[in-house]
Amino acid sequence: MDGDLSRWLKKRAPAAGIDNLAPAITISAAARLTGLSDSALRKYESAGLILYHRTPCNVRMLCFEVLERIQLIQHLIKKRGLNLEGILRLWALLPCWEFKKCSPEIFEKCPAFKDSERPCWVLLAEKSGCEGESCRTCEVYRFGAYCTEDLKVLLRSVQSPR
């Protein structure tokens, strides 16, 4: 799995040299760029599909990766016929403990290991992520959404003997 996953991530990682995680635009600017309403983007946030950066004044800011993620969500809705709940459940199948290389002691206690309805970043949001890492910067949140089309391939590689 490790080699397959590394190759898969490298092919789909955002362009190098760009700080894709830096808060760059407001929710209203993102709405204009994506053609969605502010309320639709807030709904994506409340559903757990996207994570915003919040300024000290509590202004929602998005990074460039979130814009790409919004486009992916729109693709899944319009082209694949999924709704928000379906997307969440699909992303909940991601084996985050494999991505993060968690020990059995850690992942057996982790709510994301047992829950197949919500992805790890939704379940662990109250704990501010896992192992002290912010969900916004975690590779499972950042790149996991891109494996939607390849989910069966990834799941088979996780389940195959090592």
C-alpha atoms as one frame of an Amber mdcrd trajectory, in Angstrom:
protein
   0.000   0.000   0.000   2.741   2.477   0.917   4.305   2.591  -2.552   0.954
   2.629  -4.346  -0.367   5.382  -2.121   2.760   7.509  -2.513   2.625   7.241
  -6.310  -1.087   7.980  -6.302  -0.656  11.084  -4.130   2.244  12.409  -6.231
   0.156  12.186  -9.404  -2.681  14.143  -7.815  -0.901  16.574  -5.514  -1.411
  20.283  -6.214   1.258  22.206  -8.093   4.555  22.642  -6.282   5.759  26.078
  -5.283   2.304  27.386  -4.423   1.171  27.678  -0.828  -2.171  26.013  -1.384
  -3.014  26.153   2.322  -2.608  29.893   2.869  -5.920  31.643   3.491  -6.408
  33.579   0.273 -10.007  34.572  -0.415 -13.218  35.320   1.419 -16.348  33.236
   1.177 -18.056  35.831  -1.046 -15.107  35.855  -3.469 -15.151  32.051  -3.510
 -18.875  32.129  -4.227 -18.275  34.387  -7.234 -15.446  32.164  -8.512 -17.375
  28.910  -8.135 -20.781  30.184  -9.176 -22.299  29.063  -5.880 -24.021  31.167
  -3.270 -22.462  32.095   0.060 -25.118  29.986   1.765 -24.241  26.937  -0.366
 -20.607  27.236   0.701 -21.678  27.585   4.334 -23.794  24.458   3.883 -20.730
  22.596   2.576 -18.895  23.720   5.698 -21.658  22.721   8.110 -21.898  19.315
   6.400 -18.159  18.792   6.870 -17.244  18.773   3.192 -14.899  21.761   3.437
 -12.903  23.341   6.239 -12.363  27.081   6.359  -9.612  29.068   7.969 -11.013
  31.632  10.374  -9.257  34.913  11.009  -8.978  36.357  14.537 -12.109  38.393
  13.671 -13.889  35.121  12.754 -13.968  35.857   9.005 -14.090  32.696   6.898
 -11.163  32.481   4.491 -10.518  29.788   1.926  -7.268  28.526   0.523  -6.768
  27.529  -3.110  -7.052  23.829  -2.263 -10.554  24.391  -0.920 -11.534  25.997
  -4.236 -10.375  22.840  -6.018 -12.276  20.763  -3.476 -15.465  22.774  -4.125
 -15.094  22.058  -7.850 -14.697  18.362  -7.050 -17.823  18.414  -4.877 -19.737
  20.069  -7.722 -18.468  17.373 -10.108 -19.640  14.620  -7.748 -23.062  16.244
  -7.453 -23.616  17.125 -11.120 -21.785  14.333 -12.953 -21.947  11.430 -10.488
 -25.384  12.094  -9.022 -24.271  12.197  -5.392 -25.745  14.426  -2.725 -23.868
  15.925   0.234 -24.631  12.956   2.489 -23.480  10.528  -0.202 -20.193  12.381
  -0.610 -19.604  12.339   3.151 -20.304   8.619   3.374 -18.020   7.936   0.437
 -15.201   9.922   2.045 -15.890   8.155   5.359 -14.679   4.947   3.702 -11.172
   6.340   3.345  -8.850   4.294   5.557  -7.247   7.280   7.288  -5.347   4.992
   9.680  -3.526   3.581   6.639  -2.730   7.031   5.230  -1.471   8.161   8.651
   0.247   4.842   9.442  -1.426   4.670  12.856  -0.514   1.864  15.201  -3.265
  -0.657  16.060  -3.438   0.791  19.579  -4.305   4.201  18.154  -6.659   3.312
  15.316  -8.664   0.757  17.317  -9.633   3.569  19.721 -10.191   6.114  16.959
 -13.815   6.992  16.132 -12.928   7.241  12.430 -11.970   3.546  12.386 -15.423
   2.517  13.593 -17.663   5.099  11.898 -18.601   4.607   8.246 -20.879   7.629
   7.988 -18.530  10.561   8.649 -14.938  11.132   7.517 -12.246  11.493  10.132
 -12.016  15.295   9.878 -15.700  15.570  10.830 -15.442  13.095  13.704 -12.221
  14.547  15.084 -12.995  18.239  14.568 -13.840  18.745  18.239 -10.474  17.268
  19.203  -8.675  19.562  16.704  -7.572  16.647  14.565  -5.537  13.597  15.450
  -2.142  13.429  17.043  -2.094  17.215  17.336  -2.284  17.835  13.589  -4.913
  20.211  12.257  -7.389  18.541   9.922  -6.969  21.407   7.426  -3.315  20.434
   6.911  -3.751  16.651   7.103  -3.156  14.690   3.895  -6.298  12.619   4.461
  -8.477  15.740   4.287  -6.342  17.468   1.659  -5.946  14.604  -0.809  -8.506
  12.003   0.222 -11.293  13.712  -1.695  -9.334  13.274  -4.922  -9.379   9.491
  -4.628 -13.151   9.304  -5.070 -12.816   7.929  -8.592 -10.094   5.492  -7.485
 -11.604   4.448  -4.162 -12.057   0.791  -5.095  -8.440   0.527  -6.201  -7.228
   2.092  -2.952  -9.494  -0.063  -0.787  -8.372  -3.225  -2.555  -4.723  -2.323
  -2.012  -5.417  -1.758   1.699  -7.204  -5.091   2.036  -4.650  -7.124   0.089
  -1.977  -8.971   2.090   1.201  -7.010   2.620
